[in-house]
């Protein structure tokens, strides 16, 4: 379970960081740019992904190794 939380946290953090990279450099990276309803809110959606990523890392850190 700890590995799953870490993986989900990493994915959310990566997508959250790639959002501003796309917004400010116009590189075609990240999943958020593909969601049309988030066009005007790309940076806000990215920040909204970084916050749960930190929470997932905190939850993973509080779990015992070996998942129990």
CSV table of C-alpha atoms in Angstrom, one decimal, residues 15 18-34:
chain,number,residue,atom,x,y,z
A,15,UNK,CA,1.5,16.3,-13.6
A,18,UNK,CA,4.3,19.8,-15.9
A,19,UNK,CA,1.2,22.0,-16.0
A,20,UNK,CA,3.0,25.3,-15.4
A,21,UNK,CA,5.8,24.1,-17.7
A,22,UNK,CA,3.2,23.9,-20.5
A,23,UNK,CA,1.5,27.1,-19.6
A,24,UNK,CA,4.7,29.2,-19.5
A,25,UNK,CA,6.9,27.6,-22.1
A,26,UNK,CA,4.2,26.1,-24.4
A,27,UNK,CA,5.9,22.7,-24.5
A,28,UNK,CA,3.4,20.0,-25.2
A,29,UNK,CA,3.7,18.1,-22.0
A,30,UNK,CA,1.4,16.9,-19.3
A,31,UNK,CA,-2.1,15.5,-19.1
A,32,UNK,CA,-3.9,18.6,-18.0
A,33,UNK,CA,-3.4,20.4,-21.3
A,34,UNK,CA,-5.5,17.7,-22.9
